[in-house]
Backbone as JSON, one array per atom type, in Angstrom:
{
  "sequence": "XXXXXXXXXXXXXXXXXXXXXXXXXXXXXXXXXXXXXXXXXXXXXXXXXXXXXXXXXXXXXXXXXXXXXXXXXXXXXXXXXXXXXXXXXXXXXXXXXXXXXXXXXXXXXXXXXXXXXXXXXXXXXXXXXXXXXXXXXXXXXXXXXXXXXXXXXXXXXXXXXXXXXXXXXXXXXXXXXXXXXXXXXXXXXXXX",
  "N": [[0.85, -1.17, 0.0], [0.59, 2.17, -0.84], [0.28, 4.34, 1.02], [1.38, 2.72, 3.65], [3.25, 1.55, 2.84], [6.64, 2.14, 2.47], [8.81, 2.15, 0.61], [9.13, 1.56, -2.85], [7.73, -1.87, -4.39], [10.7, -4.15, -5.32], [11.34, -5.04, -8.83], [9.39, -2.91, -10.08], [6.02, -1.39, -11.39], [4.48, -4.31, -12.11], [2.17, -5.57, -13.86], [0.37, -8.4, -13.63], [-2.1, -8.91, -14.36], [-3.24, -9.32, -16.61], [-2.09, -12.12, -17.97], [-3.15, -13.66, -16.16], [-5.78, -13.3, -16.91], [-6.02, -14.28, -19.57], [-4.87, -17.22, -18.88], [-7.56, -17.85, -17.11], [-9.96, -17.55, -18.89], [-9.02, -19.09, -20.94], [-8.58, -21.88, -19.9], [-11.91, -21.6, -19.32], [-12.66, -21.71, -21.69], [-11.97, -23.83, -22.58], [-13.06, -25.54, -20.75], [-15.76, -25.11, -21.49], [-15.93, -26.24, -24.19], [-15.28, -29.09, -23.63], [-17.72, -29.21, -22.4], [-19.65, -29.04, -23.9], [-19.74, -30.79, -25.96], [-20.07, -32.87, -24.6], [-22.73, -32.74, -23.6], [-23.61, -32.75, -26.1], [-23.12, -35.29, -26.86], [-24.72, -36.63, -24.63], [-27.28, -35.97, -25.46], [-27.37, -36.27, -28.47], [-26.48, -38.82, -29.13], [-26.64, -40.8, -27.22], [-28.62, -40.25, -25.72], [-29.62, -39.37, -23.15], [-29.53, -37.66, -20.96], [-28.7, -36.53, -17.13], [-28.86, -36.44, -13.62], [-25.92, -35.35, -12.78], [-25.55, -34.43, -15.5], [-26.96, -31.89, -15.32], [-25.76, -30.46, -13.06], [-23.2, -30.59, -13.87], [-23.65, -28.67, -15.77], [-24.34, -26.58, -14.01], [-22.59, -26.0, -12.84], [-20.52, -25.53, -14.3], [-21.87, -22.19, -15.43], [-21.34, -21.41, -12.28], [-18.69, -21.31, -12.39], [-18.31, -19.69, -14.59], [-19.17, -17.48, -13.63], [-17.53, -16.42, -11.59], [-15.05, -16.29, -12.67], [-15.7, -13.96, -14.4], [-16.14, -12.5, -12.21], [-13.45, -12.45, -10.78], [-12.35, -11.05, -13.39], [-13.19, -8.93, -13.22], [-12.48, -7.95, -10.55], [-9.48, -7.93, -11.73], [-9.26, -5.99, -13.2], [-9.66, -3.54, -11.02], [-7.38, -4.0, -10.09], [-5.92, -7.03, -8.81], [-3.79, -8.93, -9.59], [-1.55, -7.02, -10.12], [1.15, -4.96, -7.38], [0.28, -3.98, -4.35], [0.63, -1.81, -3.26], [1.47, -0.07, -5.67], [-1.18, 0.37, -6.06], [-4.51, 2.84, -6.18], [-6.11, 3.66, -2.96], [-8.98, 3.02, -3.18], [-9.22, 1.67, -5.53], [-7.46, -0.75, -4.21], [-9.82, -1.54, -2.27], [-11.91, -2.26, -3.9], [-10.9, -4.32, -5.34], [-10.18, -5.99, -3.92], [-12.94, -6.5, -2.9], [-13.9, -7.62, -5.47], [-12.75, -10.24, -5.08], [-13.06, -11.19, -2.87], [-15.81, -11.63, -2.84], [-16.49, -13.35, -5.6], [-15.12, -15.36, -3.81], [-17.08, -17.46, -2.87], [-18.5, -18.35, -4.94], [-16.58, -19.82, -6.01], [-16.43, -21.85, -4.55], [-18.26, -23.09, -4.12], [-18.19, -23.85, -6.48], [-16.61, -25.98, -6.57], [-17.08, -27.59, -4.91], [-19.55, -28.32, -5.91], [-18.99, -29.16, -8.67], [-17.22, -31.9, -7.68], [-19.83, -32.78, -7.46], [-20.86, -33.44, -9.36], [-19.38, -34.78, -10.24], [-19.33, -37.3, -8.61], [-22.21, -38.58, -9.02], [-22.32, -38.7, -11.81], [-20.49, -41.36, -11.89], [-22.4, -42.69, -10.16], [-24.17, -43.47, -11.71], [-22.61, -45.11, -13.48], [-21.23, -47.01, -12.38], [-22.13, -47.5, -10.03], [-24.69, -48.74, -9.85], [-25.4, -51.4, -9.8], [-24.28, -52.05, -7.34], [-24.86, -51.78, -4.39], [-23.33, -51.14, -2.06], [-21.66, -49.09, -2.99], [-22.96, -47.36, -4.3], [-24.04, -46.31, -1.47], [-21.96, -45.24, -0.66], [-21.28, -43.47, -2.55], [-23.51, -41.6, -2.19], [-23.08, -40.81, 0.49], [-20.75, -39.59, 0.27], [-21.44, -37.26, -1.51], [-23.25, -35.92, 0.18], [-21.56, -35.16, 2.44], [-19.82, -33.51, 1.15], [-21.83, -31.42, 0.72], [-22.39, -30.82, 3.41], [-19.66, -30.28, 4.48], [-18.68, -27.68, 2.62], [-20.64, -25.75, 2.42], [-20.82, -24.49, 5.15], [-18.25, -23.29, 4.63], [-18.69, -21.42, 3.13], [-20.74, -19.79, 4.64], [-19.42, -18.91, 6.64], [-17.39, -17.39, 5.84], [-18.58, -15.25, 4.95], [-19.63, -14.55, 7.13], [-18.17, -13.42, 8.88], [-17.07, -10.69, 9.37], [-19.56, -8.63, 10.22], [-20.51, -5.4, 9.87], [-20.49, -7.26, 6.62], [-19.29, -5.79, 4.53], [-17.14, -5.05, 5.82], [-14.64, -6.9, 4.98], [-13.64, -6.0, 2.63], [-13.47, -2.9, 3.05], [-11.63, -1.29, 4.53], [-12.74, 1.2, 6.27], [-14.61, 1.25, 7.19], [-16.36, 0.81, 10.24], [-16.51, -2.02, 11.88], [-17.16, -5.52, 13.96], [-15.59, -8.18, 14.03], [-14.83, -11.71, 13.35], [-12.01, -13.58, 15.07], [-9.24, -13.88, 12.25], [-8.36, -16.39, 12.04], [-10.13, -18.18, 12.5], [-11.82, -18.49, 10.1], [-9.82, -19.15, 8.26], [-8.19, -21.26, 9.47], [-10.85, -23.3, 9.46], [-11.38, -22.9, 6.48], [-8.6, -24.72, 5.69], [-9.48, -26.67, 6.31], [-11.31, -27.34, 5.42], [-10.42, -28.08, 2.85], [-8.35, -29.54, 2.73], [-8.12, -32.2, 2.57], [-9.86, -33.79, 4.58], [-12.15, -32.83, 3.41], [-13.93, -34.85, 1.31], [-12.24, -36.68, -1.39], [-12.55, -37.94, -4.78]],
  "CA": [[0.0, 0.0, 0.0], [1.6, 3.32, -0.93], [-0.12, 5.0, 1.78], [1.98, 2.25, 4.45], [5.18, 0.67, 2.21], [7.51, 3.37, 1.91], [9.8, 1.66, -0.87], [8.51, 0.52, -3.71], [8.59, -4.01, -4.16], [11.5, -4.83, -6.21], [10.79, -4.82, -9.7], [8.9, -2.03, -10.1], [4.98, -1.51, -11.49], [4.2, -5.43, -13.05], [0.69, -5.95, -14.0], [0.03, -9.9, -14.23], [-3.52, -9.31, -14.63], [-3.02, -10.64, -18.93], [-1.78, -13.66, -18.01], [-4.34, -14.24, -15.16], [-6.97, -12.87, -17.63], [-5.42, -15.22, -20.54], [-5.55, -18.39, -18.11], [-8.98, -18.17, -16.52], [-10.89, -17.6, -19.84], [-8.64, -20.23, -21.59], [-9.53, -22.58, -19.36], [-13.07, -21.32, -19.79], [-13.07, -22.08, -23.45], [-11.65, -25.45, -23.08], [-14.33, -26.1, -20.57], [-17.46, -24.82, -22.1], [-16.0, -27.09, -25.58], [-15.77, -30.2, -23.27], [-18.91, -29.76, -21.38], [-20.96, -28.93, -25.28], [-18.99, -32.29, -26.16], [-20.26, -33.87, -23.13], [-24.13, -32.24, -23.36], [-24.24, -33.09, -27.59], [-23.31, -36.89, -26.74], [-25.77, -36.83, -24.0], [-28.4, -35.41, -26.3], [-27.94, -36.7, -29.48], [-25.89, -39.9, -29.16], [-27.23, -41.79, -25.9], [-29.98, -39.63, -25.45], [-29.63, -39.78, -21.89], [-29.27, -36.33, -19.68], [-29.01, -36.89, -15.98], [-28.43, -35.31, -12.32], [-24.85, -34.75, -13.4], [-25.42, -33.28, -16.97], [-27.34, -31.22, -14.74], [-24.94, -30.22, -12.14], [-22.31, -30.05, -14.92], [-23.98, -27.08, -16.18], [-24.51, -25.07, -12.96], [-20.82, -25.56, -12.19], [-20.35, -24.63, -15.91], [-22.35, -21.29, -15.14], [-20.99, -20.95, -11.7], [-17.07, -20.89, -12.5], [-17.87, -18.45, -15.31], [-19.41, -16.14, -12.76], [-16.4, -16.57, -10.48], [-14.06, -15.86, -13.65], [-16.28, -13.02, -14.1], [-15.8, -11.42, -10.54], [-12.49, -12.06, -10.62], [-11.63, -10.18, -14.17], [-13.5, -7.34, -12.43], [-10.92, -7.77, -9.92], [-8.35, -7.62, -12.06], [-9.73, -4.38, -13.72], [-9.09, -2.7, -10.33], [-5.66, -4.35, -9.54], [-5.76, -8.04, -9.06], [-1.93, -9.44, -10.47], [-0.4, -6.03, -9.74], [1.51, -4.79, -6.22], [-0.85, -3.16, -3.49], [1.92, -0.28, -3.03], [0.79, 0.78, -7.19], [-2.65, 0.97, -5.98], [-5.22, 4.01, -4.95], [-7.4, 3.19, -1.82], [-10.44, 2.74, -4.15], [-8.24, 0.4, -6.56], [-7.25, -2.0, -3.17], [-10.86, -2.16, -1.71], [-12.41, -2.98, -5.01], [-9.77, -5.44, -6.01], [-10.42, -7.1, -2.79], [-14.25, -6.47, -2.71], [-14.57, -8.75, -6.13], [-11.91, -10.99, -4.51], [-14.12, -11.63, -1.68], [-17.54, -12.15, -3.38], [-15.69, -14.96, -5.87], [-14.85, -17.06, -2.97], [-18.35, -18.18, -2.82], [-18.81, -19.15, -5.76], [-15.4, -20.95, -6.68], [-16.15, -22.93, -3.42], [-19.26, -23.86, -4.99], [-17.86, -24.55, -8.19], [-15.24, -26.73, -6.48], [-17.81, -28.6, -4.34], [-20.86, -29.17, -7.17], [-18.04, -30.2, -10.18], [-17.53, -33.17, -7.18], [-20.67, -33.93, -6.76], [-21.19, -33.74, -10.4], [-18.43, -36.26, -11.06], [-19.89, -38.34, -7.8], [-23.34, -38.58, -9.48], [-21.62, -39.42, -12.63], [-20.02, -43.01, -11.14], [-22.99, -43.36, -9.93], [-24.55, -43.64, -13.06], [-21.96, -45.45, -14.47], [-21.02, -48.01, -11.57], [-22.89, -48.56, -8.64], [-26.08, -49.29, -10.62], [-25.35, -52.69, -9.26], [-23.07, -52.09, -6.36], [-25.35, -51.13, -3.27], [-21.93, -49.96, -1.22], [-20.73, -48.14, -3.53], [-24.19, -46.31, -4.39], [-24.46, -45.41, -0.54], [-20.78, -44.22, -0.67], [-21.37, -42.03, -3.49], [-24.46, -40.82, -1.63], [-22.78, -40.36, 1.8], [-20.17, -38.83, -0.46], [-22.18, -35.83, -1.85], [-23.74, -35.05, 1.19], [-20.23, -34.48, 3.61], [-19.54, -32.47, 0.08], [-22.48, -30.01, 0.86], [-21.89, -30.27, 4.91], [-18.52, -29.15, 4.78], [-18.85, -26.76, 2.25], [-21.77, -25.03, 2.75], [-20.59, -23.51, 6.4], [-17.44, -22.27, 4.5], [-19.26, -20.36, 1.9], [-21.05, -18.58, 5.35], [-18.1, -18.29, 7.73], [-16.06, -16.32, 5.35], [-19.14, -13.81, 4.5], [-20.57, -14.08, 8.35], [-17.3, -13.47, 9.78], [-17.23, -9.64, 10.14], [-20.48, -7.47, 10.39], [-21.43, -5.9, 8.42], [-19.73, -8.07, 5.86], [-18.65, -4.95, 3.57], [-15.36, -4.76, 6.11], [-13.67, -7.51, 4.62], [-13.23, -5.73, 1.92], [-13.33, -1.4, 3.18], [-10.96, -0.5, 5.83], [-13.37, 2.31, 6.58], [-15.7, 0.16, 8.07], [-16.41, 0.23, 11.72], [-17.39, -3.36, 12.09], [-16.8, -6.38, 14.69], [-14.63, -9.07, 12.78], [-13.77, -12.68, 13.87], [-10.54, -14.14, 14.73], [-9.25, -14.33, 10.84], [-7.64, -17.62, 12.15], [-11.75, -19.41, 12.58], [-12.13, -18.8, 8.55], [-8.74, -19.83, 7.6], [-8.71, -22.9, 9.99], [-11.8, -24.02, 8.16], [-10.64, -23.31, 4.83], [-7.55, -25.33, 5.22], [-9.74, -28.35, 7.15], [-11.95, -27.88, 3.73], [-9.75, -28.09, 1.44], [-6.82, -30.46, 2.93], [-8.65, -33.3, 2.85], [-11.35, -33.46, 5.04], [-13.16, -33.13, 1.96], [-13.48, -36.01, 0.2], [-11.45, -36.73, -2.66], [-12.71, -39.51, -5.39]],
  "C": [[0.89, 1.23, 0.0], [1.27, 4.16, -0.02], [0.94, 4.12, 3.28], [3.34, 2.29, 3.79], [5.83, 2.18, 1.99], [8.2, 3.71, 1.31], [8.85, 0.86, -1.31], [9.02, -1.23, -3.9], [9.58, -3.6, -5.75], [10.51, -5.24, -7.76], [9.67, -3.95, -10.91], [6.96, -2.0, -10.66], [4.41, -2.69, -12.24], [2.65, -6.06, -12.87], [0.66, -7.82, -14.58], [-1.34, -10.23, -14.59], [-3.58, -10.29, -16.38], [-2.88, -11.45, -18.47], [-2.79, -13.85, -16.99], [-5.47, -14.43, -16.14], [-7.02, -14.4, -18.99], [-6.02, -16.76, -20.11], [-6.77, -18.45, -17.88], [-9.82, -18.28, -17.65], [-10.29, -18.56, -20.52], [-9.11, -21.37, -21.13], [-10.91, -22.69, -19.21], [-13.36, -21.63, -21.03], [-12.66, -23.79, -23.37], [-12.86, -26.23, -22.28], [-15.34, -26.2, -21.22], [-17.19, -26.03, -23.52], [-16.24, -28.43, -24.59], [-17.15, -30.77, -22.24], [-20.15, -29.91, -22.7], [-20.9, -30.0, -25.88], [-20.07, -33.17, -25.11], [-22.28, -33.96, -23.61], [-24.67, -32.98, -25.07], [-23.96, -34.76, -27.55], [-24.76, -37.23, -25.81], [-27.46, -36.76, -24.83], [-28.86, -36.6, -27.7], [-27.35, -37.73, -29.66], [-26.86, -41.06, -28.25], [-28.67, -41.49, -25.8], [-30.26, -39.95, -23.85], [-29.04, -38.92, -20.8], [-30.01, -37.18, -18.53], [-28.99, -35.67, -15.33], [-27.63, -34.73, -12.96], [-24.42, -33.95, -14.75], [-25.67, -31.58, -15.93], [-26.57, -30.01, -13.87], [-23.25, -29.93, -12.47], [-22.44, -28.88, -15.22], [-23.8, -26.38, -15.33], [-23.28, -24.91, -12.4], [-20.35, -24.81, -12.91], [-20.43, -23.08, -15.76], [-21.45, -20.51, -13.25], [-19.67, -20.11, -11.54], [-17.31, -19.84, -13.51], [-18.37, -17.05, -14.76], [-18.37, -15.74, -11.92], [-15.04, -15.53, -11.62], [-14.37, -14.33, -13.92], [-16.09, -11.59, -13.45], [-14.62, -11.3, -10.62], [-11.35, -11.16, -11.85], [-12.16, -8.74, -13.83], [-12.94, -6.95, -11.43], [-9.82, -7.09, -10.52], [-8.2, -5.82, -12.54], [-9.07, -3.15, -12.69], [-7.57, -2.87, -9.74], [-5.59, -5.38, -8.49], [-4.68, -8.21, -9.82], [-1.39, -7.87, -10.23], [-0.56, -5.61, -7.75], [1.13, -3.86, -5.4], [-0.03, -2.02, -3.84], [1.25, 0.57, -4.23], [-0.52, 1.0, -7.0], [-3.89, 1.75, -5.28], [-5.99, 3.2, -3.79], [-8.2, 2.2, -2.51], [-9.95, 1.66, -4.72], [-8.22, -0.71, -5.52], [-8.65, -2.37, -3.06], [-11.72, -2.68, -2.93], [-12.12, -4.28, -5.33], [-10.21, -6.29, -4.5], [-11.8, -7.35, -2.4], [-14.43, -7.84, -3.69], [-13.77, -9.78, -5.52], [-12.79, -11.78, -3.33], [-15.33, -12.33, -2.38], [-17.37, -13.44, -4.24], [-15.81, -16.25, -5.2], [-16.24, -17.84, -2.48], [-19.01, -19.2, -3.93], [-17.49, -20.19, -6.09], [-15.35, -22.24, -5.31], [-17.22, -23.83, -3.85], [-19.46, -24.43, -5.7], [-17.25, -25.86, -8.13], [-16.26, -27.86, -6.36], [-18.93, -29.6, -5.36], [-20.08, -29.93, -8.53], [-17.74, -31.76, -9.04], [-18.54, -33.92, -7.14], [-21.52, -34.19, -8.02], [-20.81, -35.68, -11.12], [-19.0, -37.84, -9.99], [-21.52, -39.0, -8.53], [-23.05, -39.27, -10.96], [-21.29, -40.61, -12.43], [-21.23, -43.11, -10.88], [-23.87, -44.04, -10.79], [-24.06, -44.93, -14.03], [-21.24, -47.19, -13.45], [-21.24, -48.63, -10.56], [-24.43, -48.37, -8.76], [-26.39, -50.29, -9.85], [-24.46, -52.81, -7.74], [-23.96, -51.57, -5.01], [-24.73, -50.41, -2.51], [-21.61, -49.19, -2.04], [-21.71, -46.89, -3.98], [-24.12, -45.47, -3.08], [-22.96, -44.49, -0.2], [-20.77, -43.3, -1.35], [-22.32, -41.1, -2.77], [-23.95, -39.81, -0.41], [-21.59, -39.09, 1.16], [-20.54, -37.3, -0.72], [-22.72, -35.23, -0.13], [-22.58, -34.38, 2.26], [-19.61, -33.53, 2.58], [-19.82, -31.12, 0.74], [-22.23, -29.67, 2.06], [-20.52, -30.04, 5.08], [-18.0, -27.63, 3.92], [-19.92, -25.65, 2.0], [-20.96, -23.8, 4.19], [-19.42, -22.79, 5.67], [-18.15, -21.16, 3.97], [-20.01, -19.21, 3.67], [-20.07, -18.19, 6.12], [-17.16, -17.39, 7.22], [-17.08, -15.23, 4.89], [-19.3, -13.17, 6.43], [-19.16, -13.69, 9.67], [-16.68, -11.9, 10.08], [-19.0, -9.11, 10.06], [-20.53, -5.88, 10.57], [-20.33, -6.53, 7.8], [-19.12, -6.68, 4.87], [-17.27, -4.5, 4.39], [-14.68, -5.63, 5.98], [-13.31, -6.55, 3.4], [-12.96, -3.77, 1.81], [-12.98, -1.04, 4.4], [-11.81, 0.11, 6.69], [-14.62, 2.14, 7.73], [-15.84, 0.39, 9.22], [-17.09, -1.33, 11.88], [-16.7, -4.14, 13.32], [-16.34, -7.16, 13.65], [-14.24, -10.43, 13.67], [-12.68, -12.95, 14.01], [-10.47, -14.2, 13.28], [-8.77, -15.9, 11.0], [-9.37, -18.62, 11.93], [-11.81, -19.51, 10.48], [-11.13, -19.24, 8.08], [-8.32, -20.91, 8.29], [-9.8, -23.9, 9.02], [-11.56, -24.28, 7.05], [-9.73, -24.64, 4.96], [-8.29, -26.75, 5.98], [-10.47, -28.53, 5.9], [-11.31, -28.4, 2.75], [-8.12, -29.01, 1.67], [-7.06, -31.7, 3.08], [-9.26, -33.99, 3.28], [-12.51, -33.86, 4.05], [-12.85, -34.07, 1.08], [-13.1, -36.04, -1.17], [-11.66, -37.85, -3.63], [-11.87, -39.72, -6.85]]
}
């Protein structure tokens, strides 16, 4: 922050937003071809849309809202070094930064329970254990990711001071939301 740092970082003003911008929509194009792949076999090959076509899509839709938020990030200064950026520029850049992490947790969780729904489809037709594992599966999906998606909005009040200094608000330990995160996302959460 140029209002705290009092030397500029090493290397001087380097915008990585392009290459962020580059990646996320690349990967966006290669998805959307293998999910229209995925949706035109379903359709006009098998003829046989399910849950998971289903749940394909809204992940489909979710990550490109996420991609979304976060090139409206970048806009304000996302990939470049706080220090280069006004007030307004930081809390923005960290406002869409914030709102994102809801959905890419969403995205993360429903593309599992897409691909869980999928197998099930495809292999425990006949397998009774392995049906109620897929089942038990999805559901410790939504119960451990569900509370993140609120603990990281419900964790100051009002929620607009994660992202505006200016704020007078109450604020949790930051350690309760980043505990969680890392119990979400380190394995905890099932992995198939």
């Amino acid at each position: 922050m140029s209002d705290v740092l009092v030397t500029p970082p090493p290397g001087g003003d380097f915008d990585k937003a392009p290459a962020l911008r580059a990646i996320v929509w690349t990967e966006a194009g290669v998805g959307t071809a293998v999910l229209a792949l995925r949706l035109f076999t379903r359709t006009k090959i098998v003829n046989n849309l399910g849950w998971d076509d289903f749940c394909m899509v809204a992940t489909w839709v979710i990550c490109i809202i996420t991609n979304a938020l976060d090139t409206a990030g970048m806009h304000y200064g996302i990939g470049r070094h706080l220090y280069y950026l006004t007030p307004y520029q930081r809390m923005m850049a960290v406002k869409y930064d914030w709102i994102s992490h809801a959905f890419a947790i969403a995205a993360t969780g429903l593309g599992k329970v897409a691909f869980a729904l999928f197998l099930l489809r495809i292999i425990a037709a006949s397998n009774r254990a392995q049906k109620w594992f897929l089942h038990g599966y999805n559901i410790l999906l939504i119960v451990v990711n569900i509370p993140l998606i609120i603990i990281t909005y419900a964790q100051c009040s009002p929620t607009k001071a994660l992202w505006d200094p200016t704020v007078n608000a109450k604020c949790w330990n930051p350690k309760v939301q980043a505990t969680y995160a890392v119990f979400q996302g380190s394995g905890f959460e099932p992995q198939i």
